[in-house]
Coordinates of C-alpha atoms and ligand atoms in Angstrom, one line a residue:
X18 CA 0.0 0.0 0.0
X19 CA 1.3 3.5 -0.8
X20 CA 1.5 4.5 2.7
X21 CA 3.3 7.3 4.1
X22 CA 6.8 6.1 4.2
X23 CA 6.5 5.6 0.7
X24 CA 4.8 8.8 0.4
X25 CA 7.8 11.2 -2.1
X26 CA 9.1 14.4 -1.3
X27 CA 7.4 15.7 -4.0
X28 CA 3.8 14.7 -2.8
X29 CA 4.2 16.8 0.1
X30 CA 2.4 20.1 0.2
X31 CA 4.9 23.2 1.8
X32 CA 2.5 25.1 4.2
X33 CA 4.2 28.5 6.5
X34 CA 4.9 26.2 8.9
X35 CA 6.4 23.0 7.0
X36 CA 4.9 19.9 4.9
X37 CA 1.7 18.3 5.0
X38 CA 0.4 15.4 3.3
X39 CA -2.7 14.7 2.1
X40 CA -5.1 11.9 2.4
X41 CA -7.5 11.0 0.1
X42 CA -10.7 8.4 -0.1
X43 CA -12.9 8.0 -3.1
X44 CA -16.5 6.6 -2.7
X45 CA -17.4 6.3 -6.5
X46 CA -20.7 5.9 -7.9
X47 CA -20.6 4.3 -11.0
X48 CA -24.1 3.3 -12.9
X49 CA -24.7 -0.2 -13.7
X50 CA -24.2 -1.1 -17.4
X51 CA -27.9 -2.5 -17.9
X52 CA -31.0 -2.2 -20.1
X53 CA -33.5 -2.5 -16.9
X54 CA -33.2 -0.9 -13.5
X55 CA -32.1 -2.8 -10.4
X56 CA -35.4 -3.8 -8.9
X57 CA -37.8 -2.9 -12.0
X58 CA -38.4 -3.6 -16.1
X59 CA -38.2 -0.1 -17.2
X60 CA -35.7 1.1 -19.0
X61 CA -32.2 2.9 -18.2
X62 CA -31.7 5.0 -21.4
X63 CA -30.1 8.6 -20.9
X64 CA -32.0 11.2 -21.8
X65 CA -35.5 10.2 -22.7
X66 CA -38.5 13.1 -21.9
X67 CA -39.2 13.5 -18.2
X68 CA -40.8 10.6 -16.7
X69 CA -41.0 7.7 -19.7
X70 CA -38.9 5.4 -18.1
X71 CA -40.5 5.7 -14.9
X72 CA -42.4 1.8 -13.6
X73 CA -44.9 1.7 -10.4
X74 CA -42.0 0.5 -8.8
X75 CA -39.8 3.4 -9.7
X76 CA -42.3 5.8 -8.6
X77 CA -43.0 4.1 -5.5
X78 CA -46.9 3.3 -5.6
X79 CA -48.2 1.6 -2.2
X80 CA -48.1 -2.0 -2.5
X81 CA -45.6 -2.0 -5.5
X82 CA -42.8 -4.7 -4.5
X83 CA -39.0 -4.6 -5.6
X84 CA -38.1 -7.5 -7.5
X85 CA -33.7 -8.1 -8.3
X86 CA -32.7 -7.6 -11.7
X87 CA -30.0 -10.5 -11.8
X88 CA -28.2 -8.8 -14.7
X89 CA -27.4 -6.1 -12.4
X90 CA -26.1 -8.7 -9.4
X91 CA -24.1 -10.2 -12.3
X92 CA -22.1 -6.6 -13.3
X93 CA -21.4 -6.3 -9.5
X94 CA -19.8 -9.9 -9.3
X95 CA -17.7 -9.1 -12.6
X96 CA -17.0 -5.7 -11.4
X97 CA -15.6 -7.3 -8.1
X98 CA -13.5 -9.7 -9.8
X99 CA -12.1 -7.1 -12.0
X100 CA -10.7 -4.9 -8.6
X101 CA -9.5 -8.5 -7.2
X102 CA -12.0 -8.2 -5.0
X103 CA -13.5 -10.5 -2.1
X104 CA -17.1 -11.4 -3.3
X105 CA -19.7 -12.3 -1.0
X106 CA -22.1 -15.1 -1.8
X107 CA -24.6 -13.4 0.5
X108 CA -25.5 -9.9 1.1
X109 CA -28.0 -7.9 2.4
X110 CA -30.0 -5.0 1.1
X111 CA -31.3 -2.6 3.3
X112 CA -33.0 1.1 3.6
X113 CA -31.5 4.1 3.8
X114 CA -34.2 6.2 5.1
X115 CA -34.3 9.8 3.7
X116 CA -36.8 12.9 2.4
X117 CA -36.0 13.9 -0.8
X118 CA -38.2 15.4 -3.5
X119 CA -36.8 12.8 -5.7
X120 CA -36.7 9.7 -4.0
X121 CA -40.3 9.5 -3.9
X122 CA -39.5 6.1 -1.5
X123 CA -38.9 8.0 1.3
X124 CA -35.8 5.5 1.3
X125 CA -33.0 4.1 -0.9
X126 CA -32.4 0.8 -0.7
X127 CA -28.6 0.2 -0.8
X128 CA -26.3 -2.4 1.0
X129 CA -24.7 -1.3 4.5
X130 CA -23.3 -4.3 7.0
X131 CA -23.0 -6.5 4.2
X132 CA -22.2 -5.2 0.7
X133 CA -21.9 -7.8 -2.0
X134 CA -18.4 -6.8 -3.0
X135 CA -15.9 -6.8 -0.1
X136 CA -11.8 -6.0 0.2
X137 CA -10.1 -5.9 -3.4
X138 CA -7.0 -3.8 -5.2
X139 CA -6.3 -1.6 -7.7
X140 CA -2.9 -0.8 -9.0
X141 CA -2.3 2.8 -10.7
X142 CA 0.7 3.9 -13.0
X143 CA 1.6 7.3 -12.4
X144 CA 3.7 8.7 -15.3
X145 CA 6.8 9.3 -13.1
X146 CA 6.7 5.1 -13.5
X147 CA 6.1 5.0 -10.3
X148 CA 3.5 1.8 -9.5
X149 CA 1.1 2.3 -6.0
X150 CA -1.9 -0.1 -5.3
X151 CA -4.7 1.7 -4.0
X152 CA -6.9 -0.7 -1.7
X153 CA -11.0 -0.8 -2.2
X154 CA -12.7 -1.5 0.9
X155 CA -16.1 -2.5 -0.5
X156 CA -18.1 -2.5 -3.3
X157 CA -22.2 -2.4 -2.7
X158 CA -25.3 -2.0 -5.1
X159 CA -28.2 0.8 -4.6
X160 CA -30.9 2.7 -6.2
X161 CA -30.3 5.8 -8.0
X162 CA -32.8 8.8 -7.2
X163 CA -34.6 10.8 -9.7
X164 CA -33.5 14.4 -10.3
X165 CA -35.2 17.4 -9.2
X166 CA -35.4 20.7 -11.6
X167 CA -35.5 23.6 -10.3
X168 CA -34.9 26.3 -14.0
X169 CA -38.0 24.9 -15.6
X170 CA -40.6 27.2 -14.0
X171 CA -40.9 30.6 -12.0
X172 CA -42.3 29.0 -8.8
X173 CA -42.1 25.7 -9.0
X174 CA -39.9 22.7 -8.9
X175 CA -40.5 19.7 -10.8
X176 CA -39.0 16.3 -10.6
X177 CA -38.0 13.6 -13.4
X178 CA -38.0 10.1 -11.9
X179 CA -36.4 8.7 -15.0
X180 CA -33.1 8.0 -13.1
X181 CA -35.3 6.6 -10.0
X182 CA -34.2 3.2 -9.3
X183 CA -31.4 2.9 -12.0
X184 CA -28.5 0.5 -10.5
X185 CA -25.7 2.5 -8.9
X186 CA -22.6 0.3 -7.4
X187 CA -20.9 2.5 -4.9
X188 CA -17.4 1.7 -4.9
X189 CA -15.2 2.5 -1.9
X190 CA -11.6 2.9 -1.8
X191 CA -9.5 3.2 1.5
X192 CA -8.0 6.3 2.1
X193 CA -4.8 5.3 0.4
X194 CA -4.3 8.3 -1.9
X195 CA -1.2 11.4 -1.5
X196 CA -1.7 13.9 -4.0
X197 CA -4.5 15.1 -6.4
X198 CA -2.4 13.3 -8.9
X199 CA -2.9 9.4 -7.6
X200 CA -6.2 10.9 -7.3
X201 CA -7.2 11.6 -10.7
X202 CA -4.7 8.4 -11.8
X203 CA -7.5 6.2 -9.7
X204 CA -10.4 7.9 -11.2
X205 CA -8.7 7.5 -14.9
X206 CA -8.3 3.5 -14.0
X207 CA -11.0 3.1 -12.1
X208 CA -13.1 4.0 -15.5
X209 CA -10.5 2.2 -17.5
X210 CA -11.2 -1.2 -15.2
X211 CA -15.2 -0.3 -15.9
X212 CA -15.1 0.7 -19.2
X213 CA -13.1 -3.3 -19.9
X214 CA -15.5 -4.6 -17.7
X215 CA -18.3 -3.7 -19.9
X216 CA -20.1 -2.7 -16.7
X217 CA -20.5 0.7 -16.1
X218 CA -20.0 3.0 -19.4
X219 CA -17.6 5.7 -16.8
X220 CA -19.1 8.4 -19.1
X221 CA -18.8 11.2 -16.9
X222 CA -20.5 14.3 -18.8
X223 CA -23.8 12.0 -18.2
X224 CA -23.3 11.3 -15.0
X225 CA -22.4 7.3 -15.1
X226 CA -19.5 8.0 -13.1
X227 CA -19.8 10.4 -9.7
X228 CA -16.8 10.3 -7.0
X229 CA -17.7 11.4 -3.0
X230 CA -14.2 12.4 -3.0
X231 CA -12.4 12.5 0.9
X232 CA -9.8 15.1 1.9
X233 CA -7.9 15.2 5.1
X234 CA -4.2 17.0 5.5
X235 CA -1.6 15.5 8.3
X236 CA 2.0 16.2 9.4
X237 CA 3.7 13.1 7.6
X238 CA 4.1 10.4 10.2
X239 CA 0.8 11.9 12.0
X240 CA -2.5 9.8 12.6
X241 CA -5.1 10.5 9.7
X242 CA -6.8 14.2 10.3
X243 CA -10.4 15.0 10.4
X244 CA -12.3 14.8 7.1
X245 CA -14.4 16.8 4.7
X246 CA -16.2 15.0 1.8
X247 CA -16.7 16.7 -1.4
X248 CA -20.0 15.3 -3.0
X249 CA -20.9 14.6 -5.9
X250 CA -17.7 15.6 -8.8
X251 CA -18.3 14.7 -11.9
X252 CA -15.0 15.1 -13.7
X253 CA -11.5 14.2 -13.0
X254 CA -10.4 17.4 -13.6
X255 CA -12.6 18.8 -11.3
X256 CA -11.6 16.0 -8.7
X257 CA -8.1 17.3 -8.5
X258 CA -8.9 20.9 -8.6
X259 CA -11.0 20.4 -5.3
X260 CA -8.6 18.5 -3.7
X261 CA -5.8 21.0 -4.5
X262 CA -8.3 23.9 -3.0
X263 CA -9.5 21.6 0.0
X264 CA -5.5 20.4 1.4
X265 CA -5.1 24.0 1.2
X266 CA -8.2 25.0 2.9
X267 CA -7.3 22.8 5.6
X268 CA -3.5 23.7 5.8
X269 CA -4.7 27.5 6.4
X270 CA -6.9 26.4 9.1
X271 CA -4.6 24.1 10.9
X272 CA -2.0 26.6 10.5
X273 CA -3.9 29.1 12.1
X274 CA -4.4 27.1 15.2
X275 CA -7.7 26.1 14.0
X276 CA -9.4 22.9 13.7
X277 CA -10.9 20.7 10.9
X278 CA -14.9 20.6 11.3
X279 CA -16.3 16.9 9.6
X280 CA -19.1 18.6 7.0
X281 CA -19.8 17.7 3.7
X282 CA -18.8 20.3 1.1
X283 CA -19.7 21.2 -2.5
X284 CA -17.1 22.1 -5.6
X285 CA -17.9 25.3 -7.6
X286 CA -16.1 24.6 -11.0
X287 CA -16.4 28.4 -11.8
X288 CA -14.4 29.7 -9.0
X289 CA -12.2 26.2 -8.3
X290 CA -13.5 26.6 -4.7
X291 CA -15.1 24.1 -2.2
X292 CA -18.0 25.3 0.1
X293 CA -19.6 24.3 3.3
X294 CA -22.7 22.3 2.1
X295 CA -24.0 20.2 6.0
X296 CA -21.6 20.1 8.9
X297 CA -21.5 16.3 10.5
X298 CA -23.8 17.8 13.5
X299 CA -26.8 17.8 10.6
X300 CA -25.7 14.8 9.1
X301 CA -29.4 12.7 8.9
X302 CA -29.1 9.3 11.1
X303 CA -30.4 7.2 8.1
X304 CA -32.0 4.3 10.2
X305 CA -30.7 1.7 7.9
X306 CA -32.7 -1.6 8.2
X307 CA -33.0 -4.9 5.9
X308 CA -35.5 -4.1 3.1
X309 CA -38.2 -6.8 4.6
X310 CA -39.7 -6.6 0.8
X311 CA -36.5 -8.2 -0.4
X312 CA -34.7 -11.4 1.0
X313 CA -30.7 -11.7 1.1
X314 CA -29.6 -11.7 -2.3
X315 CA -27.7 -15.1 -1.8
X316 CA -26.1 -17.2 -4.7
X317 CA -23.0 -20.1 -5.6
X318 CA -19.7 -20.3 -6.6
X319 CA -20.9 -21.8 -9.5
X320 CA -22.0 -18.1 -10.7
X321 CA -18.7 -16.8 -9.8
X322 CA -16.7 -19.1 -11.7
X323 CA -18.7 -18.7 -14.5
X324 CA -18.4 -15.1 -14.7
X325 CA -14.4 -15.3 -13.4
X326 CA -14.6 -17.8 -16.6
X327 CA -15.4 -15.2 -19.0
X328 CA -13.8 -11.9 -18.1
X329 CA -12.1 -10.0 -20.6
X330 CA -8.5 -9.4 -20.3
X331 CA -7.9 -6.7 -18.0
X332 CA -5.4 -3.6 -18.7
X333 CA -3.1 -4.7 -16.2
X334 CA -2.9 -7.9 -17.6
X335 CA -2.7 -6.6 -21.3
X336 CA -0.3 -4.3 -20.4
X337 CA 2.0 -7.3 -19.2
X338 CA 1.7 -9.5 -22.4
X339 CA 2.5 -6.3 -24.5
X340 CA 5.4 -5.5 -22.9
X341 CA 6.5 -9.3 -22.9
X342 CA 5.3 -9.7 -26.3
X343 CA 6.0 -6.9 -27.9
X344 CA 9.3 -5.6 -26.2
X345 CA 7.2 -2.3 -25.6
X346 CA 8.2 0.2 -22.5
X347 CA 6.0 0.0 -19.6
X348 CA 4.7 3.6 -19.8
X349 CA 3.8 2.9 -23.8
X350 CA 2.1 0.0 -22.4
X351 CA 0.3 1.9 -19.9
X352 CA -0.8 4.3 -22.7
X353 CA -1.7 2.1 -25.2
X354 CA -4.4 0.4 -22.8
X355 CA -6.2 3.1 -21.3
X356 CA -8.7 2.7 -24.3
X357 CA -9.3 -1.2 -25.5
X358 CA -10.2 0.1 -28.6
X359 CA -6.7 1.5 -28.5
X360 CA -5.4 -1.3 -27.6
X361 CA -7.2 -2.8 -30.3
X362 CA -5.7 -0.8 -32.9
X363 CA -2.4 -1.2 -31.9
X364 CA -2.5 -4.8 -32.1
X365 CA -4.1 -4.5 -35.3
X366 CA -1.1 -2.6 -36.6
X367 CA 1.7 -4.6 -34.3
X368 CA 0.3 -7.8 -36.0
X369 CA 3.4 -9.6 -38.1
X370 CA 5.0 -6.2 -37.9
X371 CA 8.0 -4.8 -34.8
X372 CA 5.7 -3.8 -31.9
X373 CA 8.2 -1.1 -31.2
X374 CA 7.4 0.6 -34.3
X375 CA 4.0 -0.3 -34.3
X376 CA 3.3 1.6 -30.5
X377 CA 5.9 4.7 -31.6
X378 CA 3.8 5.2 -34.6
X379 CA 0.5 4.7 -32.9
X380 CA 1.2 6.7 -30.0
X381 CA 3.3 9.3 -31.2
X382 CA 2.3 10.3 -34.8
X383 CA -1.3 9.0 -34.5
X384 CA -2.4 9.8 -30.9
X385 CA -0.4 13.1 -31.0
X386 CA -2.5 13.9 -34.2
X387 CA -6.0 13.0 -32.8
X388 CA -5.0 14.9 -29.7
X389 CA -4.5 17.9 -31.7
X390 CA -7.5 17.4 -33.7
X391 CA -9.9 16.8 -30.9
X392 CA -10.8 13.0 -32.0
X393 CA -11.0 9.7 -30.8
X394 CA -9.6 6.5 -31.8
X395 CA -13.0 5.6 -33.6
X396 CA -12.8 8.4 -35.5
X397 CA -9.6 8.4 -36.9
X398 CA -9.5 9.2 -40.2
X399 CA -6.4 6.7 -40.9
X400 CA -6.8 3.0 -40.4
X401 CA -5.1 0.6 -38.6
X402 CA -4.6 -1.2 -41.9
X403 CA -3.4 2.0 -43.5
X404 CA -0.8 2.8 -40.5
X405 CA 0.1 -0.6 -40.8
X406 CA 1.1 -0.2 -44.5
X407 CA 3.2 2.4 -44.0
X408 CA 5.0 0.7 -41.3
X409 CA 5.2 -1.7 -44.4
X410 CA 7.3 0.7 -46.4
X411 CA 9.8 2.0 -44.1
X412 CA 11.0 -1.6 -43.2
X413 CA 10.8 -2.7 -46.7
X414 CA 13.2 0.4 -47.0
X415 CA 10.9 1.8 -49.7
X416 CA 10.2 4.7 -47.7
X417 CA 12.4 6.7 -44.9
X418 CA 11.0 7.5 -42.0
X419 CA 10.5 11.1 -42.9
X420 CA 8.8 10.5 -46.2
X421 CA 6.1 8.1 -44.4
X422 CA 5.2 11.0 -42.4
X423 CA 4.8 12.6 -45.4
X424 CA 2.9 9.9 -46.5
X425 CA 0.9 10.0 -43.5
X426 CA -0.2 13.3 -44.0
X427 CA -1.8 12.3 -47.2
X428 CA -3.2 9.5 -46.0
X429 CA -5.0 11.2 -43.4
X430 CA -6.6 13.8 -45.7
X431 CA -7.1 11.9 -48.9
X432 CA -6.9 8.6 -47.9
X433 CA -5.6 5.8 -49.9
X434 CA -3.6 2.7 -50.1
X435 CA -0.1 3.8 -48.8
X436 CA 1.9 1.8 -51.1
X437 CA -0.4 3.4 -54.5
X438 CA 0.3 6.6 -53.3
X439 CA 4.1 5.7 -52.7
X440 CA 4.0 4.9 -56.2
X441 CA 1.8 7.7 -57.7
X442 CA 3.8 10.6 -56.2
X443 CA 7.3 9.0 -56.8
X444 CA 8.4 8.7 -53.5
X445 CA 9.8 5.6 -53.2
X446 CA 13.4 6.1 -51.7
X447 CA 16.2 5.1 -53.9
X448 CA 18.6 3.0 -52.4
X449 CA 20.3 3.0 -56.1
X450 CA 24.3 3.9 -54.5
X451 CA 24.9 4.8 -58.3
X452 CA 22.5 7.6 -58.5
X453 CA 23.3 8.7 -55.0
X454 CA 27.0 8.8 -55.4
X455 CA 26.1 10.9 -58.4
X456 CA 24.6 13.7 -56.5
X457 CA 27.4 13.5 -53.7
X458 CA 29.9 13.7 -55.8
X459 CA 28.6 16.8 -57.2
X460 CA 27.9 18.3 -53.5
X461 CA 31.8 17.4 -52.6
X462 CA 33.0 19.0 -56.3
X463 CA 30.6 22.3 -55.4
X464 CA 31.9 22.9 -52.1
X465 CA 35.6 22.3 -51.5
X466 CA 35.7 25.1 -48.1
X467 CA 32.9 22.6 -46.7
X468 CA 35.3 19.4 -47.3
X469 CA 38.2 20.8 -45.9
X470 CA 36.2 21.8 -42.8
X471 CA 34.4 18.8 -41.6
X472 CA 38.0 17.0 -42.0
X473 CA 38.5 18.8 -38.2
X474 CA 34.8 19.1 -37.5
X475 CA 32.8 15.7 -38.1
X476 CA 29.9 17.6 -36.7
X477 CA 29.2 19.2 -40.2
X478 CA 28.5 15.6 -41.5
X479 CA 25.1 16.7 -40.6
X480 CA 25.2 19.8 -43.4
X481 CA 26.5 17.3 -46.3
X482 CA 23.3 14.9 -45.4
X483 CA 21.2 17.4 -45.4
X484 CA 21.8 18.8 -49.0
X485 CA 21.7 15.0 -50.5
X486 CA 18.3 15.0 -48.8
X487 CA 17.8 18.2 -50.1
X488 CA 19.1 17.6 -53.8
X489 CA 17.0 14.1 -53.8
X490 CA 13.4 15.3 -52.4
X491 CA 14.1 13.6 -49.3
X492 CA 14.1 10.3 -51.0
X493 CA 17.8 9.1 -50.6
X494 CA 18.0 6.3 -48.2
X495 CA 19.4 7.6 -45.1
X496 CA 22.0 4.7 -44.5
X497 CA 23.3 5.0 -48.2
X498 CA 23.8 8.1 -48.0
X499 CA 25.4 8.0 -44.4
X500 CA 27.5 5.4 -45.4
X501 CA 29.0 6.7 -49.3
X502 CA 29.5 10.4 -47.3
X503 CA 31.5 9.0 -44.9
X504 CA 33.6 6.9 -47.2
X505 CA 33.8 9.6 -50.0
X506 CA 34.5 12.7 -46.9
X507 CA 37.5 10.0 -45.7
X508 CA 35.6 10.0 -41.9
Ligands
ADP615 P1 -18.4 6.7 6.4 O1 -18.9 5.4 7.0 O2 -18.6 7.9 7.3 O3 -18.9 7.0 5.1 P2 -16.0 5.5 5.7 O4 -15.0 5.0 6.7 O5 -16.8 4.6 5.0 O6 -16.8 6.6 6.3 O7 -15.1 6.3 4.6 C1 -15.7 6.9 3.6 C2 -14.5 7.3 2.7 O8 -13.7 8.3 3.3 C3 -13.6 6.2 2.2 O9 -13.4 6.3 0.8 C4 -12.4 6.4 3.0 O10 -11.3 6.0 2.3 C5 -12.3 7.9 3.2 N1 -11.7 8.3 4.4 C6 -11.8 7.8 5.7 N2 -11.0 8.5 6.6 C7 -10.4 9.4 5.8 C8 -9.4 10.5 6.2 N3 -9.0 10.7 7.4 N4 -9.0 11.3 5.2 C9 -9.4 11.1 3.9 N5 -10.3 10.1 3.6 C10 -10.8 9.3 4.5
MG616 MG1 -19.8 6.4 3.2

């Protein structure tokens, strides 16, 4: 665990009166990949019209009764062996008793003594390289609530209960974080585990993926400090911004002789400032109970193995096989499977071809180009079969390296077979020596000052490649030309 004695320098936050560290916990609520809600039929599609996905059930009509959607008990399980999680073959809903304009229940049932996911792991790769396992200390399934509006009308509020009901799992990690950093490095993996999984979509903009996110501040080597719990982010970004605001928040306090108070906070994205929302003194005593409408949700290891049976292959683990297959650095690794359907792509173009080559050009020419154009992966306008082609070329040695990001570039706004437009434009290199001695010979005869020079300066080697590049159109082959310079120069 990445506890304090591993805890770096550099996580450390200077106050006016030394370091602190800081502490962080994430409770994550992360929607249930599912076409039904947890204990009713109707449907979980984003953004239908107010109230259309809404059952009895959902809204709560006396005498309705709850009935487990197994699909949902299924995600959980996978989503538990996916963190390396303990799973427990019985659990226990009960309700969390509440008023809330939108939990027209006057409860949530959720899971409190006896969640269905217990103690699991996950590891995070920060990009210093550095490797920390941040620990989960449960994972439990509840209701979502509907959503109250409040812009729609002068004087009143109305409430959409389509979300009512939808299955949340509330994932809990210990308080294992340091820095904002391994903080939004969680979140990022978290979503990446998820997203894998196939059982929660981690699409935060919609609201699939919410983080309670847990700030104390300490004198390294000090017991934990008292708490405040940010509700409710709904971006990385913003996760680290409010930690960054609330270590500080605290640090002033501390420093000031003060003292933390427990309270539940908001984060104001427009300002990058946290806010008092209920101190722990209102905090509602939630009389949790068993549901008495439901029984223990109990089942075999018969499920789990099945489900255990057919996971996908996790990042971690295909991060492993692509650096032991492919020879690829563990930080390329790590990039390449954030996204599986980058991941995907890149084995597409590593296939029969050097993986090293495969992840530079993926990574650096391809992601670096989406990244500047704003796309994703799915919408790139080159292929993997295209990439792969030109990959073709330079180790064929009928391309340099510089020409195939030339070629590149055409590919990516006209498209085309690489190896047809190789041959339409001309560009094929030429590796004739004849024809490049030709046009060396010509550079040595033109400038005899230049000869004589890089006789005591080798550096200038780098001027005489540069006009054969020049004098060919880049096509020369970079070796053959190396090599007859040298020879001819007398280097
Ligand atoms: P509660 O039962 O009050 O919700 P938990 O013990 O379940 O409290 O913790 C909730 C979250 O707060 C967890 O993610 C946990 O890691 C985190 N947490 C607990 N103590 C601290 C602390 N001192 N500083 C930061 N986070 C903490
Ligand atoms: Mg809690």
């Amino acid at each position: 665990m990445s506890g304090s004695a591993k805890a770096g320098k550099s996580k450390l936050i200077k106050g006016a009166t030394g370091d602190w560290e800081v502490v962080i916990g994430m409770e994550v609520h992360a929607q249930v990949s599912s076409e039904a809600k947890l204990f009713s039929g109707a449907s979980t599609e984003f953004g239908g019209e107010p109230n259309n996905h809404v059952s009895l059930v959902d809204a709560a009509m006396p005498g309705m009764l709850p009935v487990i959607n197994e699909e949902c008990v299924r995600q959980a399980v996978r989503t538990g062996l996916g963190l390396k999680a303990q799973i427990n073959k019985k659990s226990v809903f009960d309700r969390k008793n509440y008023f809330y304009p939108d939990l027209p229940q006057g409860y949530q049932i959720s899971q409190y003594l006896q969640p269905v996911v217990g103690e699991g792991i996950v590891i995070v790769d920060m990009l210093d390289g550095e490797r920390i396992e941040i620990g989960i200390e449960r994972l439990h399934l509840e209701q979502d609530a509907g959503k109250s509006m409040h812009d729609q009308h002068p004087t009143m509020s109305f409430v959409d209960l389509n979300r009512s009901g939808v299955a949340l799992m509330e994932i809990v990690s210990k308080p294992d974080l340091r820095s904002s950093d391994e903080a939004k490095a969680y979140l990022t993996k978290l979503r990446t585990i998820l997203r894998y999984l196939g059982t929660c979509d981690g699409n935060m903009e919609q609201g699939s993926m919410r983080a309670d996110v847990n700030v104390s501040v300490r004198r390294p080597g000090d017991e934990f400090g008292t708490r405040c719990e940010i509700k409710n982010v709904n971006s990385i970004r913003f996760a680290g911004q409010a930690i960054e605001y609330e270590a500080r928040r605290q640090i002033a306090i501390l420093e000031d002789g003060g003292s933390i108070d427990q309270e539940t906070r908001l984060f104001d994205p427009k300002n990058g400032e946290t806010r008092s929302m209920r101190s722990k003194e209102e905090a509602h005593d939630y009389r949790y109970f068993p549901d008495p409408d439901l029984l223990p949700l109990e089942f075999d290891d018969v499920l789990i193995e099945e489900l255990a049976a057919s996971l996908p292959e996790l990042p971690d683990d295909k991060r492993q096989r692509f650096i032991d297959e492919f020879g690829l650095k563990p930080y390329d690794a790590s990039v390449l499977v954030a996204e599986k359907r980058s991941s995907d792509f890149f084995e597409v173009v590593a296939n029969g071809r050097d993986g090293k080559v495969a992840a530079n050009w993926v990574i650096n020419e391809l992601f670096g180009r989406l990244n500047k154009e704003g796309l994703d992966i799915d919408s790139s306008p080159v292929s993997a079969d295209q990439l792969g082609g030109i990959i073709d070329l330079i180790s064929k040695g009928d391309i340099s390296g510089k020409i195939a990001k030339d070629v590149f570039e055409i590919v990516w706004t006209e498209g085309g077979d690489p190896a047809e437009i190789v041959e339409a434009k001309g560009l094929k290199q030429v590796t004739d020596t004849g024809a490049i001695e030709a046009i060396i010979d010509d550079i040595i005869a033109n400038n005899p000052d230049q000869v004589e020079k890089v006789k005591v300066k080798p550096g200038l080697m780098g001027w005489f490649v540069g006009q054969v590049m020049k004098a060919s159109q880049g096509k020369a082959n970079p070796k053959a030309v190396n090599d007859i310079l040298k020879d001819k120069l007398g280097l």
